[in-house]
């Protein structure tokens, strides 16, 4: 087990190296550089040239790359060219928000997706099944920004029961020892603040979790449909096992394997979906930060963020691989 | 993964949770707009109502709260509340009025400026504002080195003063020479040559006065990191900005909120509201929804297409006096744009009246020149190009161009005050040009930086662009556009360059006005582009927010704003 984990972690090295090269070339291949983006309508060719020379953007690409790698090896991802503040600080400070949102979105997607997929399969070809299949199709196709707009219109503007944006009512004065706002509220005993943070999470989590939800519903449904027709389920039924036990131990447990894989893969989707979701909900996580960086061609921020996401993605999928062993002892790694 | 209860129960619990959340939200302290306090009107000019809080929806985080280092609107909005300069602009206008300097005089050469300072003013850290503080600030800017000389960092200093004590790179000699504190209330600033924009530009937040002690203590100019990745290491601009303004900095969580509180010791009109919170909401529709839901009390950069709906919904939409220009640029680097008849034909082919009426909200007006009518130097008698497709066709014939065609660029993913819907403008203009017999090839790119890059580097033959003024001087409009040869225009018109140099240097205000009027006529004769609109950018508030005066140059203070239940 330990060897497996170490091997997978070592794999990170070539992945990060390859990614850093691709990334480095990609962001610099984009038309227009940060100098133009920073100065906007005001840019003159002389000013652009001076900014490029000051930030070393006029040096050969390989030189820039080595300087980047040298710094990255010391966990220094440079500073945002817009604010001249270290990128790593910003990512560290904002990451809890993104985790909180992603976890909430996952709870929504898994908490509703698995039961819904299961019941759709058990009521195969009934109205519930048809509804969940067509609903999930809709869920996959609806653009996040449109869904967000709609959710806010209904729940915030019209009904006035949920906030439109942010992580917390800005008028509240609260301490944030961990930067996980829900947790902070609980830790400091400020239940109002915790509840307020939860309320701020609901709409963005629904918007972000809709696509994963749709996918989880479909995979669970397909997987359960497969499993319920297996011999061992029929055997279990034949020998008179209680229905709940059959569901738990024979159907769901076996059906969960592909679902777990999908949940792992969804992490990447969640983190990229967070860019848009966080922006439309003004949710101060890494996603909204990167959104700004894209339009400013903020190389350092983009590089730092994408490498960071890659590490998270690999780690989450490692956890998923390990979880297979718990779900199905047959694939337990040795 | 172990499921601890049956799926049926999981589903029920989840649904129950959502329902509970919804219900509790109904009864909770949600959503209402508010003033935090009892909603007293606070408008009697007394002490601030500390219980009141105004939440303002900004379009982004500030870059840093240090006027010397920024040129973006969101940083400037906050800096205006915390800091003051020697002079400022009158409320709602562009005329210069006293601020931290009570009066000033200039010698005959126009190079020695003597400012008499307001007495008894203190910075937020309790230190005195005096002539020495003025000189420390000027000397600070003048002595910037390294990355602080980047045009993205000290943009306004370079725009107004040119260079530094030690220029690194190709910069002009500095307009600033020295500053002397003759006594605590007399600061004498010496310039290297006469400049007629010096005083006006001192109203910019870039030249506002910061506490010398705080600048020093919190390392305002400290930079570390490698050569190609410099980092600000001081905490002055992020945690300790210290000015003399009606509001004091309290806290800033990037991406979340920036809080300022009323300065009880302010020398002028004290703030009426105890706390202002600036909240970044990048997405335009999200800002509008936040206002409608009562999460914020006001927001800027209102989409012109939202104005009518907001007004119908009972919200206040305030308009800033037009201080911008939207124009179509012609790049004369090659044919056919280098042909004056061709440019004139384009000007006559476009129905600007219709463009402005159909694509712009109330308050927008058709432009006849590259500066707004509210600004001195405007010339009623410039050559005009009325909509006349027949004349356009005739001019095309006279131009001798066999197959008139242009590559016409417009930006995507952007909305500017002078150009809320670039693609819409483009379609109308394109249709007009084609009707006159000019073939149009469409080119588009995302605004920042792709489009700007294409335009600035001279790649775009014909393009949509515009400008919002920083301060009340024609030099900030036509001087910025046409005083030097630029790739985006692709022309070298020495007569025009010289005329603009002379107008900038002219010390006599009346003469200057005449010079700029002449130049405006000269420009419209030459027709480097076609100005088509001046707009009135909007800012929205919920009912009950009063006393906000929109300014053409965005010099807008919150200290006179009052709150009541709307």
mmCIF file of C-alpha atoms in Angstrom, chain B residues 142-456:
data_model
loop_
_atom_site.group_PDB
_atom_site.id
_atom_site.type_symbol
_atom_site.label_atom_id
_atom_site.label_comp_id
_atom_site.label_asym_id
_atom_site.label_seq_id
_atom_site.Cartn_x
_atom_site.Cartn_y
_atom_site.Cartn_z
ATOM 1 C CA UNK B 142 10.499 61.482 -7.879
ATOM 2 C CA UNK B 143 12.957 58.952 -6.466
ATOM 3 C CA UNK B 144 11.172 55.770 -7.528
ATOM 4 C CA UNK B 145 13.594 53.161 -8.886
ATOM 5 C CA UNK B 146 13.421 49.702 -10.463
ATOM 6 C CA UNK B 147 9.995 48.248 -10.897
ATOM 7 C CA UNK B 148 8.425 51.388 -9.440
ATOM 8 C CA UNK B 149 9.374 53.066 -12.719
ATOM 9 C CA UNK B 150 7.190 50.606 -14.631
ATOM 10 C CA UNK B 151 4.416 52.441 -16.493
ATOM 11 C CA UNK B 152 1.961 49.949 -15.002
ATOM 12 C CA UNK B 153 3.022 51.002 -11.488
ATOM 13 C CA UNK B 154 3.611 54.760 -11.647
ATOM 14 C CA UNK B 155 1.454 55.522 -14.667
ATOM 15 C CA UNK B 156 0.199 58.962 -13.659
ATOM 16 C CA UNK B 157 3.544 60.250 -12.450
ATOM 17 C CA UNK B 158 4.998 59.386 -15.825
ATOM 18 C CA UNK B 159 2.048 60.861 -17.661
ATOM 19 C CA UNK B 160 2.322 64.186 -15.862
ATOM 20 C CA UNK B 161 5.962 64.455 -14.778
ATOM 21 C CA UNK B 162 7.663 62.286 -17.396
ATOM 22 C CA UNK B 163 10.739 60.900 -15.690
ATOM 23 C CA UNK B 164 12.425 60.415 -12.343
ATOM 24 C CA UNK B 165 15.522 61.560 -10.449
ATOM 25 C CA UNK B 166 17.437 58.656 -12.026
ATOM 26 C CA UNK B 167 15.724 57.454 -15.162
ATOM 27 C CA UNK B 168 16.081 53.754 -15.831
ATOM 28 C CA UNK B 169 15.268 53.251 -19.457
ATOM 29 C CA UNK B 170 14.156 55.642 -22.116
ATOM 30 C CA UNK B 171 12.242 58.282 -20.155
ATOM 31 C CA UNK B 172 12.107 62.053 -20.582
ATOM 32 C CA UNK B 173 13.605 64.485 -18.102
ATOM 33 C CA UNK B 174 11.358 64.955 -15.097
ATOM 34 C CA UNK B 175 9.081 67.969 -14.980
ATOM 35 C CA UNK B 176 9.565 67.974 -11.207
ATOM 36 C CA UNK B 177 12.767 69.531 -9.876
ATOM 37 C CA UNK B 178 12.463 70.059 -6.177
ATOM 38 C CA UNK B 179 10.289 70.855 -3.212
ATOM 39 C CA UNK B 180 11.087 73.101 -0.308
ATOM 40 C CA UNK B 181 9.226 73.427 2.978
ATOM 41 C CA UNK B 182 9.637 77.134 3.681
ATOM 42 C CA UNK B 183 7.579 76.917 6.831
ATOM 43 C CA UNK B 184 5.002 74.394 8.053
ATOM 44 C CA UNK B 185 2.257 75.837 5.857
ATOM 45 C CA UNK B 186 4.263 76.883 2.799
ATOM 46 C CA UNK B 187 5.491 74.358 0.266
ATOM 47 C CA UNK B 188 7.352 75.556 -2.818
ATOM 48 C CA UNK B 189 7.515 73.188 -5.748
ATOM 49 C CA UNK B 190 9.910 73.919 -8.575
ATOM 50 C CA UNK B 191 9.392 72.520 -12.046
ATOM 51 C CA UNK B 192 12.026 72.101 -14.740
ATOM 52 C CA UNK B 193 9.830 73.944 -17.221
ATOM 53 C CA UNK B 194 6.472 75.614 -17.349
ATOM 54 C CA UNK B 195 3.513 73.247 -17.518
ATOM 55 C CA UNK B 196 -0.096 74.197 -17.815
ATOM 56 C CA UNK B 197 -1.379 70.765 -16.792
ATOM 57 C CA UNK B 198 0.590 70.608 -13.526
ATOM 58 C CA UNK B 199 -2.018 72.142 -11.233
ATOM 59 C CA UNK B 200 -4.999 70.331 -12.766
ATOM 60 C CA UNK B 201 -3.250 66.994 -12.568
ATOM 61 C CA UNK B 202 -2.601 67.458 -8.855
ATOM 62 C CA UNK B 203 -6.283 66.653 -8.385
ATOM 63 C CA UNK B 204 -5.521 63.063 -9.414
ATOM 64 C CA UNK B 205 -5.471 60.508 -6.573
ATOM 65 C CA UNK B 206 -1.984 59.581 -7.776
ATOM 66 C CA UNK B 207 -0.747 62.796 -6.180
ATOM 67 C CA UNK B 208 -2.602 62.591 -2.893
ATOM 68 C CA UNK B 209 -0.800 63.102 0.379
ATOM 69 C CA UNK B 210 0.211 60.124 2.482
ATOM 70 C CA UNK B 211 1.570 60.131 6.015
ATOM 71 C CA UNK B 212 5.380 60.140 5.731
ATOM 72 C CA UNK B 213 5.625 58.184 8.975
ATOM 73 C CA UNK B 214 3.298 55.433 7.737
ATOM 74 C CA UNK B 215 5.042 55.271 4.349
ATOM 75 C CA UNK B 216 8.338 54.699 6.129
ATOM 76 C CA UNK B 217 7.100 52.424 8.892
ATOM 77 C CA UNK B 218 5.148 50.058 6.636
ATOM 78 C CA UNK B 219 7.624 49.925 3.767
ATOM 79 C CA UNK B 220 5.493 51.521 1.070
ATOM 80 C CA UNK B 221 8.263 51.225 -1.513
ATOM 81 C CA UNK B 222 9.852 47.954 -0.388
ATOM 82 C CA UNK B 223 10.309 45.532 -3.243
ATOM 83 C CA UNK B 224 11.914 42.107 -3.139
ATOM 84 C CA UNK B 225 11.846 38.959 -5.221
ATOM 85 C CA UNK B 226 13.807 38.117 -8.319
ATOM 86 C CA UNK B 227 14.506 40.537 -11.115
ATOM 87 C CA UNK B 228 11.765 39.237 -13.387
ATOM 88 C CA UNK B 229 9.279 38.672 -10.613
ATOM 89 C CA UNK B 230 9.414 41.617 -8.248
ATOM 90 C CA UNK B 231 7.125 41.584 -5.229
ATOM 91 C CA UNK B 232 5.957 44.345 -2.956
ATOM 92 C CA UNK B 233 6.945 43.346 0.532
ATOM 93 C CA UNK B 234 5.740 46.313 2.531
ATOM 94 C CA UNK B 235 2.285 46.326 4.086
ATOM 95 C CA UNK B 236 1.558 50.032 3.587
ATOM 96 C CA UNK B 237 -0.681 49.743 0.541
ATOM 97 C CA UNK B 238 -2.473 46.604 1.678
ATOM 98 C CA UNK B 239 -2.834 47.075 5.439
ATOM 99 C CA UNK B 240 -1.853 50.600 6.456
ATOM 100 C CA UNK B 241 -2.791 53.245 3.903
ATOM 101 C CA UNK B 242 -2.788 56.522 5.861
ATOM 102 C CA UNK B 243 -4.163 59.754 4.479
ATOM 103 C CA UNK B 244 -6.143 62.753 5.685
ATOM 104 C CA UNK B 245 -9.543 61.926 4.158
ATOM 105 C CA UNK B 246 -13.043 61.712 5.600
ATOM 106 C CA UNK B 247 -12.703 57.950 5.899
ATOM 107 C CA UNK B 248 -9.985 55.837 7.490
ATOM 108 C CA UNK B 249 -8.852 52.461 6.276
ATOM 109 C CA UNK B 250 -9.986 49.634 8.507
ATOM 110 C CA UNK B 251 -9.448 46.265 6.848
ATOM 111 C CA UNK B 252 -9.173 44.522 3.526
ATOM 112 C CA UNK B 253 -9.760 40.877 2.679
ATOM 113 C CA UNK B 254 -8.967 40.529 -0.990
ATOM 114 C CA UNK B 255 -11.856 39.231 -3.023
ATOM 115 C CA UNK B 256 -14.257 39.733 -0.131
ATOM 116 C CA UNK B 257 -14.427 43.253 1.262
ATOM 117 C CA UNK B 258 -12.561 46.447 1.988
ATOM 118 C CA UNK B 259 -13.817 48.409 4.976
ATOM 119 C CA UNK B 260 -13.351 52.114 5.729
ATOM 120 C CA UNK B 261 -14.716 53.924 8.760
ATOM 121 C CA UNK B 262 -15.546 57.564 9.403
ATOM 122 C CA UNK B 263 -12.649 59.809 10.449
ATOM 123 C CA UNK B 264 -13.997 61.623 13.501
ATOM 124 C CA UNK B 265 -11.197 64.196 13.333
ATOM 125 C CA UNK B 266 -11.707 65.123 9.702
ATOM 126 C CA UNK B 267 -11.088 68.821 8.979
ATOM 127 C CA UNK B 268 -13.904 69.195 6.436
ATOM 128 C CA UNK B 269 -17.445 67.868 6.102
ATOM 129 C CA UNK B 270 -17.482 64.838 8.351
ATOM 130 C CA UNK B 271 -18.781 61.554 7.027
ATOM 131 C CA UNK B 272 -22.470 60.873 7.698
ATOM 132 C CA UNK B 273 -22.237 57.102 7.539
ATOM 133 C CA UNK B 274 -20.046 55.220 10.015
ATOM 134 C CA UNK B 275 -18.809 52.452 7.742
ATOM 135 C CA UNK B 276 -18.469 51.929 3.999
ATOM 136 C CA UNK B 277 -17.808 48.428 2.727
ATOM 137 C CA UNK B 278 -16.560 47.955 -0.830
ATOM 138 C CA UNK B 279 -17.401 44.529 -2.141
ATOM 139 C CA UNK B 280 -15.923 43.239 -5.394
ATOM 140 C CA UNK B 281 -18.502 41.638 -7.695
ATOM 141 C CA UNK B 282 -16.845 41.184 -11.075
ATOM 142 C CA UNK B 283 -19.890 40.000 -12.983
ATOM 143 C CA UNK B 284 -22.178 42.829 -14.173
ATOM 144 C CA UNK B 285 -25.499 40.949 -13.937
ATOM 145 C CA UNK B 286 -24.433 39.715 -10.485
ATOM 146 C CA UNK B 287 -23.980 43.312 -9.303
ATOM 147 C CA UNK B 288 -27.439 44.199 -10.484
ATOM 148 C CA UNK B 289 -28.973 41.155 -8.783
ATOM 149 C CA UNK B 290 -27.084 41.934 -5.584
ATOM 150 C CA UNK B 291 -28.665 45.402 -5.557
ATOM 151 C CA UNK B 292 -32.115 44.057 -6.371
ATOM 152 C CA UNK B 293 -31.836 41.449 -3.621
ATOM 153 C CA UNK B 294 -30.698 44.082 -1.135
ATOM 154 C CA UNK B 295 -27.227 42.581 -0.608
ATOM 155 C CA UNK B 296 -25.615 45.890 -1.591
ATOM 156 C CA UNK B 297 -26.768 49.521 -1.458
ATOM 157 C CA UNK B 298 -25.294 50.668 -4.747
ATOM 158 C CA UNK B 299 -22.959 49.741 -7.578
ATOM 159 C CA UNK B 300 -21.001 51.228 -10.411
ATOM 160 C CA UNK B 301 -20.583 50.380 -14.098
ATOM 161 C CA UNK B 302 -24.291 49.922 -14.620
ATOM 162 C CA UNK B 303 -24.944 48.224 -17.938
ATOM 163 C CA UNK B 304 -26.826 50.764 -20.092
ATOM 164 C CA UNK B 305 -29.333 48.070 -20.997
ATOM 165 C CA UNK B 306 -30.202 47.707 -17.287
ATOM 166 C CA UNK B 307 -30.925 51.396 -16.698
ATOM 167 C CA UNK B 308 -34.604 51.353 -17.652
ATOM 168 C CA UNK B 309 -35.345 48.183 -15.663
ATOM 169 C CA UNK B 310 -33.596 49.536 -12.583
ATOM 170 C CA UNK B 311 -35.493 52.806 -12.751
ATOM 171 C CA UNK B 312 -38.763 50.948 -13.202
ATOM 172 C CA UNK B 313 -37.867 48.867 -10.169
ATOM 173 C CA UNK B 314 -37.639 52.023 -8.078
ATOM 174 C CA UNK B 315 -33.853 52.218 -7.936
ATOM 175 C CA UNK B 316 -31.955 55.462 -8.432
ATOM 176 C CA UNK B 317 -29.740 55.690 -11.491
ATOM 177 C CA UNK B 318 -27.391 58.673 -11.361
ATOM 178 C CA UNK B 319 -25.555 59.814 -14.463
ATOM 179 C CA UNK B 320 -22.093 61.311 -14.613
ATOM 180 C CA UNK B 321 -21.631 64.297 -16.907
ATOM 181 C CA UNK B 322 -20.245 63.058 -20.239
ATOM 182 C CA UNK B 323 -16.484 63.037 -20.035
ATOM 183 C CA UNK B 324 -15.549 60.448 -22.586
ATOM 184 C CA UNK B 325 -15.508 59.859 -26.293
ATOM 185 C CA UNK B 326 -16.191 56.804 -28.444
ATOM 186 C CA UNK B 327 -14.572 56.872 -31.867
ATOM 187 C CA UNK B 328 -13.790 54.868 -34.968
ATOM 188 C CA UNK B 329 -10.050 54.894 -35.594
ATOM 189 C CA UNK B 330 -8.500 54.978 -39.060
ATOM 190 C CA UNK B 331 -4.988 53.609 -39.425
ATOM 191 C CA UNK B 332 -3.269 55.670 -42.104
ATOM 192 C CA UNK B 333 -0.127 53.523 -42.334
ATOM 193 C CA UNK B 334 -1.247 52.171 -45.704
ATOM 194 C CA UNK B 335 -3.900 52.526 -48.412
ATOM 195 C CA UNK B 336 -6.759 53.148 -48.629
ATOM 196 C CA UNK B 337 -6.856 54.888 -45.212
ATOM 197 C CA UNK B 338 -4.035 57.266 -46.138
ATOM 198 C CA UNK B 339 -6.390 58.766 -48.702
ATOM 199 C CA UNK B 340 -8.261 61.746 -47.148
ATOM 200 C CA UNK B 341 -11.197 61.409 -49.552
ATOM 201 C CA UNK B 342 -11.646 57.829 -48.496
ATOM 202 C CA UNK B 343 -11.726 58.798 -44.810
ATOM 203 C CA UNK B 344 -14.219 61.557 -45.557
ATOM 204 C CA UNK B 345 -16.355 59.105 -47.514
ATOM 205 C CA UNK B 346 -16.487 56.813 -44.480
ATOM 206 C CA UNK B 347 -17.444 59.745 -42.253
ATOM 207 C CA UNK B 348 -20.328 60.719 -44.517
ATOM 208 C CA UNK B 349 -21.450 57.097 -44.920
ATOM 209 C CA UNK B 350 -22.061 56.498 -41.214
ATOM 210 C CA UNK B 351 -25.341 57.502 -39.619
ATOM 211 C CA UNK B 352 -24.051 58.470 -36.197
ATOM 212 C CA UNK B 353 -27.343 59.991 -35.127
ATOM 213 C CA UNK B 354 -29.098 56.676 -35.579
ATOM 214 C CA UNK B 355 -26.254 54.774 -33.942
ATOM 215 C CA UNK B 356 -26.438 56.898 -30.805
ATOM 216 C CA UNK B 357 -30.236 56.857 -30.592
ATOM 217 C CA UNK B 358 -30.609 53.123 -31.049
ATOM 218 C CA UNK B 359 -27.561 51.811 -29.236
ATOM 219 C CA UNK B 360 -27.119 54.209 -26.323
ATOM 220 C CA UNK B 361 -29.187 55.105 -23.287
ATOM 221 C CA UNK B 362 -30.599 58.500 -22.526
ATOM 222 C CA UNK B 363 -28.008 61.211 -22.085
ATOM 223 C CA UNK B 364 -25.670 60.045 -24.825
ATOM 224 C CA UNK B 365 -24.951 62.588 -27.552
ATOM 225 C CA UNK B 366 -23.376 62.507 -30.990
ATOM 226 C CA UNK B 367 -19.733 63.579 -30.938
ATOM 227 C CA UNK B 368 -18.324 66.019 -33.452
ATOM 228 C CA UNK B 369 -14.771 66.036 -32.115
ATOM 229 C CA UNK B 370 -12.376 64.086 -29.927
ATOM 230 C CA UNK B 371 -13.238 65.846 -26.646
ATOM 231 C CA UNK B 372 -16.506 66.307 -24.757
ATOM 232 C CA UNK B 373 -18.430 69.614 -25.022
ATOM 233 C CA UNK B 374 -18.253 70.175 -21.233
ATOM 234 C CA UNK B 375 -14.491 70.612 -21.419
ATOM 235 C CA UNK B 376 -12.959 73.962 -22.392
ATOM 236 C CA UNK B 377 -11.245 73.987 -25.756
ATOM 237 C CA UNK B 378 -14.328 72.471 -27.383
ATOM 238 C CA UNK B 379 -15.012 74.067 -30.759
ATOM 239 C CA UNK B 380 -18.577 74.488 -32.033
ATOM 240 C CA UNK B 381 -17.267 75.236 -35.504
ATOM 241 C CA UNK B 382 -15.215 72.154 -36.386
ATOM 242 C CA UNK B 383 -15.701 70.607 -39.845
ATOM 243 C CA UNK B 384 -18.611 68.191 -39.600
ATOM 244 C CA UNK B 385 -19.494 65.183 -41.691
ATOM 245 C CA UNK B 386 -23.239 64.778 -41.883
ATOM 246 C CA UNK B 387 -24.821 61.503 -42.830
ATOM 247 C CA UNK B 388 -24.997 61.614 -46.634
ATOM 248 C CA UNK B 389 -24.563 58.303 -48.470
ATOM 249 C CA UNK B 390 -24.675 60.046 -51.862
ATOM 250 C CA UNK B 391 -21.855 62.342 -50.918
ATOM 251 C CA UNK B 392 -19.958 59.345 -49.594
ATOM 252 C CA UNK B 393 -20.281 57.606 -52.943
ATOM 253 C CA UNK B 394 -19.172 60.724 -54.734
ATOM 254 C CA UNK B 395 -16.124 61.062 -52.485
ATOM 255 C CA UNK B 396 -15.285 57.412 -53.105
ATOM 256 C CA UNK B 397 -15.285 58.070 -56.813
ATOM 257 C CA UNK B 398 -13.112 61.124 -56.370
ATOM 258 C CA UNK B 399 -10.722 59.125 -54.222
ATOM 259 C CA UNK B 400 -9.791 57.026 -57.234
ATOM 260 C CA UNK B 401 -9.992 53.807 -55.266
ATOM 261 C CA UNK B 402 -11.302 51.136 -57.599
ATOM 262 C CA UNK B 403 -12.573 48.636 -55.040
ATOM 263 C CA UNK B 404 -13.134 50.395 -51.736
ATOM 264 C CA UNK B 405 -12.685 47.908 -48.899
ATOM 265 C CA UNK B 406 -11.702 47.989 -45.235
ATOM 266 C CA UNK B 407 -10.778 45.582 -42.485
ATOM 267 C CA UNK B 408 -12.917 46.682 -39.581
ATOM 268 C CA UNK B 409 -12.061 45.520 -36.045
ATOM 269 C CA UNK B 410 -14.320 45.362 -33.028
ATOM 270 C CA UNK B 411 -13.698 43.961 -29.537
ATOM 271 C CA UNK B 412 -15.617 41.181 -27.812
ATOM 272 C CA UNK B 413 -16.025 40.464 -24.079
ATOM 273 C CA UNK B 414 -16.062 44.096 -23.107
ATOM 274 C CA UNK B 415 -18.388 46.874 -22.217
ATOM 275 C CA UNK B 416 -16.968 50.368 -21.852
ATOM 276 C CA UNK B 417 -18.920 53.475 -20.853
ATOM 277 C CA UNK B 418 -18.446 54.828 -24.369
ATOM 278 C CA UNK B 419 -19.094 51.461 -25.993
ATOM 279 C CA UNK B 420 -21.532 49.261 -24.066
ATOM 280 C CA UNK B 421 -22.167 46.928 -26.980
ATOM 281 C CA UNK B 422 -19.252 46.974 -29.442
ATOM 282 C CA UNK B 423 -20.692 44.233 -31.658
ATOM 283 C CA UNK B 424 -23.968 46.159 -31.986
ATOM 284 C CA UNK B 425 -22.095 49.340 -32.971
ATOM 285 C CA UNK B 426 -20.066 47.343 -35.431
ATOM 286 C CA UNK B 427 -23.116 45.853 -37.144
ATOM 287 C CA UNK B 428 -24.766 49.231 -37.686
ATOM 288 C CA UNK B 429 -21.599 50.875 -38.958
ATOM 289 C CA UNK B 430 -20.829 47.935 -41.215
ATOM 290 C CA UNK B 431 -24.297 48.103 -42.750
ATOM 291 C CA UNK B 432 -23.873 51.845 -43.392
ATOM 292 C CA UNK B 433 -20.487 51.356 -45.031
ATOM 293 C CA UNK B 434 -21.740 48.567 -47.247
ATOM 294 C CA UNK B 435 -24.705 50.663 -48.283
ATOM 295 C CA UNK B 436 -22.257 53.304 -49.461
ATOM 296 C CA UNK B 437 -20.336 50.728 -51.480
ATOM 297 C CA UNK B 438 -17.445 49.955 -49.149
ATOM 298 C CA UNK B 439 -16.720 46.260 -48.659
ATOM 299 C CA UNK B 440 -16.145 45.395 -45.009
ATOM 300 C CA UNK B 441 -14.097 42.494 -43.679
ATOM 301 C CA UNK B 442 -15.046 41.795 -40.050
ATOM 302 C CA UNK B 443 -12.296 41.227 -37.527
ATOM 303 C CA UNK B 444 -12.849 40.697 -33.836
ATOM 304 C CA UNK B 445 -10.838 39.717 -30.782
ATOM 305 C CA UNK B 446 -11.329 39.651 -27.003
ATOM 306 C CA UNK B 447 -10.741 43.152 -25.653
ATOM 307 C CA UNK B 448 -7.915 42.535 -23.237
ATOM 308 C CA UNK B 449 -5.273 42.069 -24.335
ATOM 309 C CA UNK B 450 -5.810 40.584 -27.814
ATOM 310 C CA UNK B 451 -7.842 43.407 -29.310
ATOM 311 C CA UNK B 452 -5.895 46.196 -27.645
ATOM 312 C CA UNK B 453 -2.702 44.540 -28.789
ATOM 313 C CA UNK B 454 -3.899 44.388 -32.394
ATOM 314 C CA UNK B 455 -4.975 48.031 -32.333
ATOM 315 C CA UNK B 456 -1.919 49.386 -30.507
#
